[in-house]
């Protein structure tokens, strides 16, 4: 049976988004995929922690999808992580609810692919910059997967975006 995947989309203005809006839309028909638009669910940014935990618990894989903001995520994801991943649920005594699930990051970046490397404009690779997410996954015993990245969003043509969207759907439902 294919994995049940929870895709949490974190974008403060998804209506005005070009990339993340399109990527999320591509998943609307995907089987065993729940798309959870965090800002839409919580316009007041007050997160229902118990609801979020129940959502995570019934899925095998979590994809965190967001535009790369200051080499990290929009702030609502940090709030989600701080509130949802608490001792006794995510780690520590009895805290095994994320153990064995997969975690994948899906991001869009303004910077071009070759800017994200040693000697490049942004100096560091995406893998290096995603380390805090990887460390978090390790700490709660999740399996950290290779990320899905749409680079250089201003240079991505409408046609290329369609290709990326199809690739994203395949990425999300991969066995
Ligand atoms: C507050 C803010 C911070 C950003 N920081 C970065 C960054 O650190 N690196 C980068 O490559 N792009 C950065 N960008 C560009 C966004 O990643 C880009 O606009 C976004 O991926 C576009 O996706 P969307 O069409 O879904 O909004 C930033 C944009 C904003 C608004």
mmCIF file with all atom_site columns, C-alpha atoms and ligand atoms in Angstrom:
data_model
loop_
_atom_site.group_PDB
_atom_site.id
_atom_site.type_symbol
_atom_site.label_atom_id
_atom_site.label_alt_id
_atom_site.label_comp_id
_atom_site.label_asym_id
_atom_site.label_entity_id
_atom_site.label_seq_id
_atom_site.pdbx_PDB_ins_code
_atom_site.Cartn_x
_atom_site.Cartn_y
_atom_site.Cartn_z
_atom_site.occupancy
_atom_site.B_iso_or_equiv
_atom_site.pdbx_formal_charge
_atom_site.auth_seq_id
_atom_site.auth_comp_id
_atom_site.auth_asym_id
_atom_site.auth_atom_id
_atom_site.pdbx_PDB_model_num
ATOM   1   C CA  . UNK A 1 1   ? 0.000  0.000  0.000   1.00 0.00 ? 1   UNK A CA  1
ATOM   2   C CA  . UNK A 1 2   ? 1.314  3.442  -0.851  1.00 0.00 ? 2   UNK A CA  1
ATOM   3   C CA  . UNK A 1 3   ? 2.356  5.803  1.901   1.00 0.00 ? 3   UNK A CA  1
ATOM   4   C CA  . UNK A 1 4   ? -0.093 8.339  3.293   1.00 0.00 ? 4   UNK A CA  1
ATOM   5   C CA  . UNK A 1 5   ? 1.490  11.739 2.888   1.00 0.00 ? 5   UNK A CA  1
ATOM   6   C CA  . UNK A 1 6   ? 0.690  14.969 4.692   1.00 0.00 ? 6   UNK A CA  1
ATOM   7   C CA  . UNK A 1 7   ? 1.840  18.050 2.765   1.00 0.00 ? 7   UNK A CA  1
ATOM   8   C CA  . UNK A 1 8   ? 1.903  21.133 4.960   1.00 0.00 ? 8   UNK A CA  1
ATOM   9   C CA  . UNK A 1 9   ? 2.042  24.279 2.833   1.00 0.00 ? 9   UNK A CA  1
ATOM   10  C CA  . UNK A 1 10  ? 3.397  27.304 4.631   1.00 0.00 ? 10  UNK A CA  1
ATOM   11  C CA  . UNK A 1 11  ? 3.073  30.514 2.628   1.00 0.00 ? 11  UNK A CA  1
ATOM   12  C CA  . UNK A 1 12  ? 1.879  33.785 4.163   1.00 0.00 ? 12  UNK A CA  1
ATOM   13  C CA  . UNK A 1 13  ? 0.210  34.873 0.934   1.00 0.00 ? 13  UNK A CA  1
ATOM   14  C CA  . UNK A 1 14  ? -0.607 31.819 -1.122  1.00 0.00 ? 14  UNK A CA  1
ATOM   15  C CA  . UNK A 1 15  ? -3.088 33.693 -3.306  1.00 0.00 ? 15  UNK A CA  1
ATOM   16  C CA  . UNK A 1 16  ? -0.291 35.939 -4.595  1.00 0.00 ? 16  UNK A CA  1
ATOM   17  C CA  . UNK A 1 17  ? 2.154  33.044 -4.891  1.00 0.00 ? 17  UNK A CA  1
ATOM   18  C CA  . UNK A 1 18  ? 3.160  31.752 -8.308  1.00 0.00 ? 18  UNK A CA  1
ATOM   19  C CA  . UNK A 1 19  ? 5.281  28.723 -7.472  1.00 0.00 ? 19  UNK A CA  1
ATOM   20  C CA  . UNK A 1 20  ? 3.899  27.268 -4.252  1.00 0.00 ? 20  UNK A CA  1
ATOM   21  C CA  . UNK A 1 21  ? 0.308  27.837 -5.255  1.00 0.00 ? 21  UNK A CA  1
ATOM   22  C CA  . UNK A 1 22  ? 0.859  25.913 -8.487  1.00 0.00 ? 22  UNK A CA  1
ATOM   23  C CA  . UNK A 1 23  ? 2.760  23.094 -6.756  1.00 0.00 ? 23  UNK A CA  1
ATOM   24  C CA  . UNK A 1 24  ? 0.030  22.643 -4.143  1.00 0.00 ? 24  UNK A CA  1
ATOM   25  C CA  . UNK A 1 25  ? -2.704 22.667 -6.794  1.00 0.00 ? 25  UNK A CA  1
ATOM   26  C CA  . UNK A 1 26  ? -0.979 19.825 -8.618  1.00 0.00 ? 26  UNK A CA  1
ATOM   27  C CA  . UNK A 1 27  ? -1.592 17.589 -5.594  1.00 0.00 ? 27  UNK A CA  1
ATOM   28  C CA  . UNK A 1 28  ? -5.359 18.058 -5.505  1.00 0.00 ? 28  UNK A CA  1
ATOM   29  C CA  . UNK A 1 29  ? -6.016 14.780 -7.361  1.00 0.00 ? 29  UNK A CA  1
ATOM   30  C CA  . UNK A 1 30  ? -3.165 12.794 -5.825  1.00 0.00 ? 30  UNK A CA  1
ATOM   31  C CA  . UNK A 1 31  ? -4.145 9.658  -3.944  1.00 0.00 ? 31  UNK A CA  1
ATOM   32  C CA  . UNK A 1 32  ? -3.227 9.249  -0.293  1.00 0.00 ? 32  UNK A CA  1
ATOM   33  C CA  . UNK A 1 33  ? -2.125 12.885 -0.094  1.00 0.00 ? 33  UNK A CA  1
ATOM   34  C CA  . UNK A 1 34  ? -3.555 15.446 2.308   1.00 0.00 ? 34  UNK A CA  1
ATOM   35  C CA  . UNK A 1 35  ? -2.724 19.058 1.466   1.00 0.00 ? 35  UNK A CA  1
ATOM   36  C CA  . UNK A 1 36  ? -2.857 21.255 4.548   1.00 0.00 ? 36  UNK A CA  1
ATOM   37  C CA  . UNK A 1 37  ? -2.497 24.981 3.880   1.00 0.00 ? 37  UNK A CA  1
ATOM   38  C CA  . UNK A 1 38  ? -1.404 26.258 7.258   1.00 0.00 ? 38  UNK A CA  1
ATOM   39  C CA  . UNK A 1 39  ? -2.182 29.975 6.876   1.00 0.00 ? 39  UNK A CA  1
ATOM   40  C CA  . UNK A 1 40  ? -5.581 29.154 5.416   1.00 0.00 ? 40  UNK A CA  1
ATOM   41  C CA  . UNK A 1 41  ? -6.330 26.808 8.336   1.00 0.00 ? 41  UNK A CA  1
ATOM   42  C CA  . UNK A 1 42  ? -5.182 29.393 10.864  1.00 0.00 ? 42  UNK A CA  1
ATOM   43  C CA  . UNK A 1 43  ? -5.712 32.945 9.562   1.00 0.00 ? 43  UNK A CA  1
ATOM   44  C CA  . UNK A 1 44  ? -5.230 34.172 13.137  1.00 0.00 ? 44  UNK A CA  1
ATOM   45  C CA  . UNK A 1 45  ? -2.030 32.063 13.358  1.00 0.00 ? 45  UNK A CA  1
ATOM   46  C CA  . UNK A 1 46  ? -3.330 30.273 16.479  1.00 0.00 ? 46  UNK A CA  1
ATOM   47  C CA  . UNK A 1 47  ? -2.396 26.658 15.841  1.00 0.00 ? 47  UNK A CA  1
ATOM   48  C CA  . UNK A 1 48  ? -4.645 23.849 17.094  1.00 0.00 ? 48  UNK A CA  1
ATOM   49  C CA  . UNK A 1 49  ? -1.861 21.622 18.370  1.00 0.00 ? 49  UNK A CA  1
ATOM   50  C CA  . UNK A 1 50  ? -4.008 18.559 19.063  1.00 0.00 ? 50  UNK A CA  1
ATOM   51  C CA  . UNK A 1 51  ? -5.487 18.726 15.563  1.00 0.00 ? 51  UNK A CA  1
ATOM   52  C CA  . UNK A 1 52  ? -2.013 18.998 14.029  1.00 0.00 ? 52  UNK A CA  1
ATOM   53  C CA  . UNK A 1 53  ? -0.798 16.005 16.012  1.00 0.00 ? 53  UNK A CA  1
ATOM   54  C CA  . UNK A 1 54  ? -3.762 13.893 14.957  1.00 0.00 ? 54  UNK A CA  1
ATOM   55  C CA  . UNK A 1 55  ? -3.055 14.833 11.334  1.00 0.00 ? 55  UNK A CA  1
ATOM   56  C CA  . UNK A 1 56  ? 0.590  13.797 11.620  1.00 0.00 ? 56  UNK A CA  1
ATOM   57  C CA  . UNK A 1 57  ? -0.297 10.565 13.406  1.00 0.00 ? 57  UNK A CA  1
ATOM   58  C CA  . UNK A 1 58  ? -2.497 9.269  10.571  1.00 0.00 ? 58  UNK A CA  1
ATOM   59  C CA  . UNK A 1 59  ? 0.164  9.852  7.896   1.00 0.00 ? 59  UNK A CA  1
ATOM   60  C CA  . UNK A 1 60  ? 3.396  7.997  7.126   1.00 0.00 ? 60  UNK A CA  1
ATOM   61  C CA  . UNK A 1 61  ? 5.237  10.898 5.553   1.00 0.00 ? 61  UNK A CA  1
ATOM   62  C CA  . UNK A 1 62  ? 5.296  14.651 6.102   1.00 0.00 ? 62  UNK A CA  1
ATOM   63  C CA  . UNK A 1 63  ? 6.292  17.117 3.379   1.00 0.00 ? 63  UNK A CA  1
ATOM   64  C CA  . UNK A 1 64  ? 6.935  20.681 4.489   1.00 0.00 ? 64  UNK A CA  1
ATOM   65  C CA  . UNK A 1 65  ? 6.438  22.941 1.465   1.00 0.00 ? 65  UNK A CA  1
ATOM   66  C CA  . UNK A 1 66  ? 7.354  26.624 1.602   1.00 0.00 ? 66  UNK A CA  1
ATOM   67  C CA  . UNK A 1 67  ? 9.145  29.489 -0.145  1.00 0.00 ? 67  UNK A CA  1
ATOM   68  C CA  . UNK A 1 68  ? 12.697 29.848 1.152   1.00 0.00 ? 68  UNK A CA  1
ATOM   69  C CA  . UNK A 1 69  ? 12.726 32.986 3.349   1.00 0.00 ? 69  UNK A CA  1
ATOM   70  C CA  . UNK A 1 70  ? 16.053 34.153 4.760   1.00 0.00 ? 70  UNK A CA  1
ATOM   71  C CA  . UNK A 1 71  ? 17.591 30.726 4.238   1.00 0.00 ? 71  UNK A CA  1
ATOM   72  C CA  . UNK A 1 72  ? 14.797 29.147 6.237   1.00 0.00 ? 72  UNK A CA  1
ATOM   73  C CA  . UNK A 1 73  ? 11.004 28.903 6.370   1.00 0.00 ? 73  UNK A CA  1
ATOM   74  C CA  . UNK A 1 74  ? 8.272  31.474 6.869   1.00 0.00 ? 74  UNK A CA  1
ATOM   75  C CA  . UNK A 1 75  ? 7.787  31.965 10.613  1.00 0.00 ? 75  UNK A CA  1
ATOM   76  C CA  . UNK A 1 76  ? 4.493  30.075 10.983  1.00 0.00 ? 76  UNK A CA  1
ATOM   77  C CA  . UNK A 1 77  ? 6.356  26.813 10.393  1.00 0.00 ? 77  UNK A CA  1
ATOM   78  C CA  . UNK A 1 78  ? 8.729  27.607 13.255  1.00 0.00 ? 78  UNK A CA  1
ATOM   79  C CA  . UNK A 1 79  ? 5.716  28.192 15.486  1.00 0.00 ? 79  UNK A CA  1
ATOM   80  C CA  . UNK A 1 80  ? 4.231  24.876 14.309  1.00 0.00 ? 80  UNK A CA  1
ATOM   81  C CA  . UNK A 1 81  ? 7.456  23.020 15.081  1.00 0.00 ? 81  UNK A CA  1
ATOM   82  C CA  . UNK A 1 82  ? 7.863  24.650 18.494  1.00 0.00 ? 82  UNK A CA  1
ATOM   83  C CA  . UNK A 1 83  ? 4.298  23.836 19.536  1.00 0.00 ? 83  UNK A CA  1
ATOM   84  C CA  . UNK A 1 84  ? 3.692  20.457 17.911  1.00 0.00 ? 84  UNK A CA  1
ATOM   85  C CA  . UNK A 1 85  ? 7.043  18.772 18.593  1.00 0.00 ? 85  UNK A CA  1
ATOM   86  C CA  . UNK A 1 86  ? 6.934  18.736 22.354  1.00 0.00 ? 86  UNK A CA  1
ATOM   87  C CA  . UNK A 1 87  ? 8.360  16.320 24.894  1.00 0.00 ? 87  UNK A CA  1
ATOM   88  C CA  . UNK A 1 88  ? 6.161  13.306 25.544  1.00 0.00 ? 88  UNK A CA  1
ATOM   89  C CA  . UNK A 1 89  ? 4.788  13.422 22.004  1.00 0.00 ? 89  UNK A CA  1
ATOM   90  C CA  . UNK A 1 90  ? 7.736  13.943 19.646  1.00 0.00 ? 90  UNK A CA  1
ATOM   91  C CA  . UNK A 1 91  ? 10.667 13.036 21.897  1.00 0.00 ? 91  UNK A CA  1
ATOM   92  C CA  . UNK A 1 92  ? 11.538 12.069 25.456  1.00 0.00 ? 92  UNK A CA  1
ATOM   93  C CA  . UNK A 1 93  ? 9.540  9.551  27.535  1.00 0.00 ? 93  UNK A CA  1
ATOM   94  C CA  . UNK A 1 94  ? 6.561  8.342  25.498  1.00 0.00 ? 94  UNK A CA  1
ATOM   95  C CA  . UNK A 1 95  ? 7.471  10.750 22.710  1.00 0.00 ? 95  UNK A CA  1
ATOM   96  C CA  . UNK A 1 96  ? 7.623  8.473  19.726  1.00 0.00 ? 96  UNK A CA  1
ATOM   97  C CA  . UNK A 1 97  ? 4.817  9.766  17.518  1.00 0.00 ? 97  UNK A CA  1
ATOM   98  C CA  . UNK A 1 98  ? 7.035  10.886 14.646  1.00 0.00 ? 98  UNK A CA  1
ATOM   99  C CA  . UNK A 1 99  ? 9.415  7.964  14.846  1.00 0.00 ? 99  UNK A CA  1
ATOM   100 C CA  . UNK A 1 100 ? 9.881  6.120  11.558  1.00 0.00 ? 100 UNK A CA  1
ATOM   101 C CA  . UNK A 1 101 ? 7.903  8.615  9.470   1.00 0.00 ? 101 UNK A CA  1
ATOM   102 C CA  . UNK A 1 102 ? 9.594  10.301 6.533   1.00 0.00 ? 102 UNK A CA  1
ATOM   103 C CA  . UNK A 1 103 ? 10.239 14.036 6.400   1.00 0.00 ? 103 UNK A CA  1
ATOM   104 C CA  . UNK A 1 104 ? 10.830 15.846 3.128   1.00 0.00 ? 104 UNK A CA  1
ATOM   105 C CA  . UNK A 1 105 ? 11.302 19.544 2.487   1.00 0.00 ? 105 UNK A CA  1
ATOM   106 C CA  . UNK A 1 106 ? 9.970  21.176 -0.686  1.00 0.00 ? 106 UNK A CA  1
ATOM   107 C CA  . UNK A 1 107 ? 11.118 24.732 -1.293  1.00 0.00 ? 107 UNK A CA  1
ATOM   108 C CA  . UNK A 1 108 ? 11.187 27.431 -3.912  1.00 0.00 ? 108 UNK A CA  1
ATOM   109 C CA  . UNK A 1 109 ? 14.094 29.857 -3.969  1.00 0.00 ? 109 UNK A CA  1
ATOM   110 C CA  . UNK A 1 110 ? 14.667 33.225 -5.578  1.00 0.00 ? 110 UNK A CA  1
ATOM   111 C CA  . UNK A 1 111 ? 18.329 32.280 -5.958  1.00 0.00 ? 111 UNK A CA  1
ATOM   112 C CA  . UNK A 1 112 ? 19.493 30.240 -8.929  1.00 0.00 ? 112 UNK A CA  1
ATOM   113 C CA  . UNK A 1 113 ? 20.696 26.656 -8.431  1.00 0.00 ? 113 UNK A CA  1
ATOM   114 C CA  . UNK A 1 114 ? 24.362 27.518 -9.033  1.00 0.00 ? 114 UNK A CA  1
ATOM   115 C CA  . UNK A 1 115 ? 24.198 30.321 -6.464  1.00 0.00 ? 115 UNK A CA  1
ATOM   116 C CA  . UNK A 1 116 ? 23.737 27.702 -3.762  1.00 0.00 ? 116 UNK A CA  1
ATOM   117 C CA  . UNK A 1 117 ? 27.242 26.259 -3.553  1.00 0.00 ? 117 UNK A CA  1
ATOM   118 C CA  . UNK A 1 118 ? 30.671 27.110 -2.168  1.00 0.00 ? 118 UNK A CA  1
ATOM   119 C CA  . UNK A 1 119 ? 31.946 30.126 -4.108  1.00 0.00 ? 119 UNK A CA  1
ATOM   120 C CA  . UNK A 1 120 ? 28.441 30.912 -5.350  1.00 0.00 ? 120 UNK A CA  1
ATOM   121 C CA  . UNK A 1 121 ? 26.368 33.988 -4.514  1.00 0.00 ? 121 UNK A CA  1
ATOM   122 C CA  . UNK A 1 122 ? 24.704 32.362 -1.483  1.00 0.00 ? 122 UNK A CA  1
ATOM   123 C CA  . UNK A 1 123 ? 27.899 30.482 -0.456  1.00 0.00 ? 123 UNK A CA  1
ATOM   124 C CA  . UNK A 1 124 ? 26.203 27.365 0.914   1.00 0.00 ? 124 UNK A CA  1
ATOM   125 C CA  . UNK A 1 125 ? 24.339 24.456 -0.583  1.00 0.00 ? 125 UNK A CA  1
ATOM   126 C CA  . UNK A 1 126 ? 20.641 23.866 0.034   1.00 0.00 ? 126 UNK A CA  1
ATOM   127 C CA  . UNK A 1 127 ? 21.565 20.684 1.933   1.00 0.00 ? 127 UNK A CA  1
ATOM   128 C CA  . UNK A 1 128 ? 23.777 22.721 4.277   1.00 0.00 ? 128 UNK A CA  1
ATOM   129 C CA  . UNK A 1 129 ? 21.106 25.361 4.804   1.00 0.00 ? 129 UNK A CA  1
ATOM   130 C CA  . UNK A 1 130 ? 18.437 22.748 5.535   1.00 0.00 ? 130 UNK A CA  1
ATOM   131 C CA  . UNK A 1 131 ? 20.529 21.241 8.346   1.00 0.00 ? 131 UNK A CA  1
ATOM   132 C CA  . UNK A 1 132 ? 18.263 22.517 11.176  1.00 0.00 ? 132 UNK A CA  1
ATOM   133 C CA  . UNK A 1 133 ? 15.352 20.613 9.592   1.00 0.00 ? 133 UNK A CA  1
ATOM   134 C CA  . UNK A 1 134 ? 17.526 17.537 9.182   1.00 0.00 ? 134 UNK A CA  1
ATOM   135 C CA  . UNK A 1 135 ? 18.703 17.772 12.804  1.00 0.00 ? 135 UNK A CA  1
ATOM   136 C CA  . UNK A 1 136 ? 15.091 18.110 13.948  1.00 0.00 ? 136 UNK A CA  1
ATOM   137 C CA  . UNK A 1 137 ? 14.115 15.043 11.915  1.00 0.00 ? 137 UNK A CA  1
ATOM   138 C CA  . UNK A 1 138 ? 16.997 13.109 13.467  1.00 0.00 ? 138 UNK A CA  1
ATOM   139 C CA  . UNK A 1 139 ? 16.014 14.189 16.965  1.00 0.00 ? 139 UNK A CA  1
ATOM   140 C CA  . UNK A 1 140 ? 12.429 12.922 16.588  1.00 0.00 ? 140 UNK A CA  1
ATOM   141 C CA  . UNK A 1 141 ? 13.670 9.797  14.759  1.00 0.00 ? 141 UNK A CA  1
ATOM   142 C CA  . UNK A 1 142 ? 12.165 10.669 11.398  1.00 0.00 ? 142 UNK A CA  1
ATOM   143 C CA  . UNK A 1 143 ? 13.789 9.642  8.131   1.00 0.00 ? 143 UNK A CA  1
ATOM   144 C CA  . UNK A 1 144 ? 15.034 12.771 6.352   1.00 0.00 ? 144 UNK A CA  1
ATOM   145 C CA  . UNK A 1 145 ? 14.619 12.566 2.580   1.00 0.00 ? 145 UNK A CA  1
ATOM   146 C CA  . UNK A 1 146 ? 16.344 14.509 -0.191  1.00 0.00 ? 146 UNK A CA  1
ATOM   147 C CA  . UNK A 1 147 ? 14.529 17.808 -0.786  1.00 0.00 ? 147 UNK A CA  1
ATOM   148 C CA  . UNK A 1 148 ? 12.486 18.973 -3.760  1.00 0.00 ? 148 UNK A CA  1
ATOM   149 C CA  . UNK A 1 149 ? 13.703 22.383 -4.945  1.00 0.00 ? 149 UNK A CA  1
ATOM   150 C CA  . UNK A 1 150 ? 12.445 24.910 -7.485  1.00 0.00 ? 150 UNK A CA  1
ATOM   151 C CA  . UNK A 1 151 ? 15.357 27.295 -7.973  1.00 0.00 ? 151 UNK A CA  1
ATOM   152 C CA  . UNK A 1 152 ? 15.550 30.732 -9.525  1.00 0.00 ? 152 UNK A CA  1
ATOM   153 C CA  . UNK A 1 153 ? 11.836 31.382 -9.510  1.00 0.00 ? 153 UNK A CA  1
ATOM   154 C CA  . UNK A 1 154 ? 12.075 34.506 -11.681 1.00 0.00 ? 154 UNK A CA  1
ATOM   155 C CA  . UNK A 1 155 ? 13.746 32.536 -14.460 1.00 0.00 ? 155 UNK A CA  1
ATOM   156 C CA  . UNK A 1 156 ? 11.248 29.663 -14.367 1.00 0.00 ? 156 UNK A CA  1
ATOM   157 C CA  . UNK A 1 157 ? 8.959  29.909 -17.411 1.00 0.00 ? 157 UNK A CA  1
ATOM   158 C CA  . UNK A 1 158 ? 5.298  28.909 -17.252 1.00 0.00 ? 158 UNK A CA  1
ATOM   159 C CA  . UNK A 1 159 ? 6.185  25.796 -19.239 1.00 0.00 ? 159 UNK A CA  1
ATOM   160 C CA  . UNK A 1 160 ? 9.002  24.854 -16.863 1.00 0.00 ? 160 UNK A CA  1
ATOM   161 C CA  . UNK A 1 161 ? 6.672  25.401 -13.925 1.00 0.00 ? 161 UNK A CA  1
ATOM   162 C CA  . UNK A 1 162 ? 4.220  22.895 -15.391 1.00 0.00 ? 162 UNK A CA  1
ATOM   163 C CA  . UNK A 1 163 ? 7.033  20.341 -15.676 1.00 0.00 ? 163 UNK A CA  1
ATOM   164 C CA  . UNK A 1 164 ? 8.123  21.082 -12.107 1.00 0.00 ? 164 UNK A CA  1
ATOM   165 C CA  . UNK A 1 165 ? 4.566  20.663 -10.850 1.00 0.00 ? 165 UNK A CA  1
ATOM   166 C CA  . UNK A 1 166 ? 4.334  17.210 -12.451 1.00 0.00 ? 166 UNK A CA  1
ATOM   167 C CA  . UNK A 1 167 ? 7.720  16.283 -10.967 1.00 0.00 ? 167 UNK A CA  1
ATOM   168 C CA  . UNK A 1 168 ? 6.530  17.495 -7.581  1.00 0.00 ? 168 UNK A CA  1
ATOM   169 C CA  . UNK A 1 169 ? 3.437  15.291 -7.655  1.00 0.00 ? 169 UNK A CA  1
ATOM   170 C CA  . UNK A 1 170 ? 5.693  12.298 -8.437  1.00 0.00 ? 170 UNK A CA  1
ATOM   171 C CA  . UNK A 1 171 ? 8.032  13.330 -5.608  1.00 0.00 ? 171 UNK A CA  1
ATOM   172 C CA  . UNK A 1 172 ? 5.189  13.524 -3.092  1.00 0.00 ? 172 UNK A CA  1
ATOM   173 C CA  . UNK A 1 173 ? 3.708  10.120 -3.961  1.00 0.00 ? 173 UNK A CA  1
ATOM   174 C CA  . UNK A 1 174 ? 7.026  8.280  -4.394  1.00 0.00 ? 174 UNK A CA  1
ATOM   175 C CA  . UNK A 1 175 ? 6.971  4.817  -2.778  1.00 0.00 ? 175 UNK A CA  1
HETATM 176 C C1  . LIG B 2 .   ? 10.934 37.652 3.249   1.00 0.00 ? 1   LIG B C1  1
HETATM 177 C C2  . LIG B 2 .   ? 11.568 36.975 2.066   1.00 0.00 ? 1   LIG B C2  1
HETATM 178 C C3  . LIG B 2 .   ? 12.795 36.361 2.234   1.00 0.00 ? 1   LIG B C3  1
HETATM 179 C C4  . LIG B 2 .   ? 13.378 35.681 1.157   1.00 0.00 ? 1   LIG B C4  1
HETATM 180 N N1  . LIG B 2 .   ? 14.580 35.051 1.358   1.00 0.00 ? 1   LIG B N1  1
HETATM 181 C C5  . LIG B 2 .   ? 15.124 34.335 0.352   1.00 0.00 ? 1   LIG B C5  1
HETATM 182 C C6  . LIG B 2 .   ? 16.333 33.614 0.563   1.00 0.00 ? 1   LIG B C6  1
HETATM 183 O O1  . LIG B 2 .   ? 16.914 33.593 1.644   1.00 0.00 ? 1   LIG B O1  1
HETATM 184 N N2  . LIG B 2 .   ? 16.852 32.910 -0.479  1.00 0.00 ? 1   LIG B N2  1
HETATM 185 C C7  . LIG B 2 .   ? 16.225 32.870 -1.715  1.00 0.00 ? 1   LIG B C7  1
HETATM 186 O O2  . LIG B 2 .   ? 16.736 32.194 -2.614  1.00 0.00 ? 1   LIG B O2  1
HETATM 187 N N3  . LIG B 2 .   ? 15.066 33.538 -1.929  1.00 0.00 ? 1   LIG B N3  1
HETATM 188 C C8  . LIG B 2 .   ? 14.503 34.264 -0.935  1.00 0.00 ? 1   LIG B C8  1
HETATM 189 N N4  . LIG B 2 .   ? 13.317 34.920 -1.142  1.00 0.00 ? 1   LIG B N4  1
HETATM 190 C C9  . LIG B 2 .   ? 12.600 34.731 -2.415  1.00 0.00 ? 1   LIG B C9  1
HETATM 191 C C10 . LIG B 2 .   ? 11.501 33.669 -2.249  1.00 0.00 ? 1   LIG B C10 1
HETATM 192 O O3  . LIG B 2 .   ? 12.064 32.410 -1.935  1.00 0.00 ? 1   LIG B O3  1
HETATM 193 C C11 . LIG B 2 .   ? 10.641 33.591 -3.503  1.00 0.00 ? 1   LIG B C11 1
HETATM 194 O O4  . LIG B 2 .   ? 9.990  34.821 -3.665  1.00 0.00 ? 1   LIG B O4  1
HETATM 195 C C12 . LIG B 2 .   ? 9.635  32.466 -3.374  1.00 0.00 ? 1   LIG B C12 1
HETATM 196 O O5  . LIG B 2 .   ? 10.270 31.215 -3.384  1.00 0.00 ? 1   LIG B O5  1
HETATM 197 C C13 . LIG B 2 .   ? 8.611  32.525 -4.514  1.00 0.00 ? 1   LIG B C13 1
HETATM 198 O O6  . LIG B 2 .   ? 7.613  31.543 -4.315  1.00 0.00 ? 1   LIG B O6  1
HETATM 199 P P1  . LIG B 2 .   ? 6.071  31.893 -4.492  1.00 0.00 ? 1   LIG B P1  1
HETATM 200 O O7  . LIG B 2 .   ? 5.848  32.236 -5.949  1.00 0.00 ? 1   LIG B O7  1
HETATM 201 O O8  . LIG B 2 .   ? 5.339  30.670 -4.081  1.00 0.00 ? 1   LIG B O8  1
HETATM 202 O O9  . LIG B 2 .   ? 5.759  33.066 -3.589  1.00 0.00 ? 1   LIG B O9  1
HETATM 203 C C14 . LIG B 2 .   ? 12.724 35.630 -0.109  1.00 0.00 ? 1   LIG B C14 1
HETATM 204 C C15 . LIG B 2 .   ? 11.502 36.300 -0.261  1.00 0.00 ? 1   LIG B C15 1
HETATM 205 C C16 . LIG B 2 .   ? 10.927 36.959 0.816   1.00 0.00 ? 1   LIG B C16 1
HETATM 206 C C17 . LIG B 2 .   ? 9.595  37.664 0.616   1.00 0.00 ? 1   LIG B C17 1
#
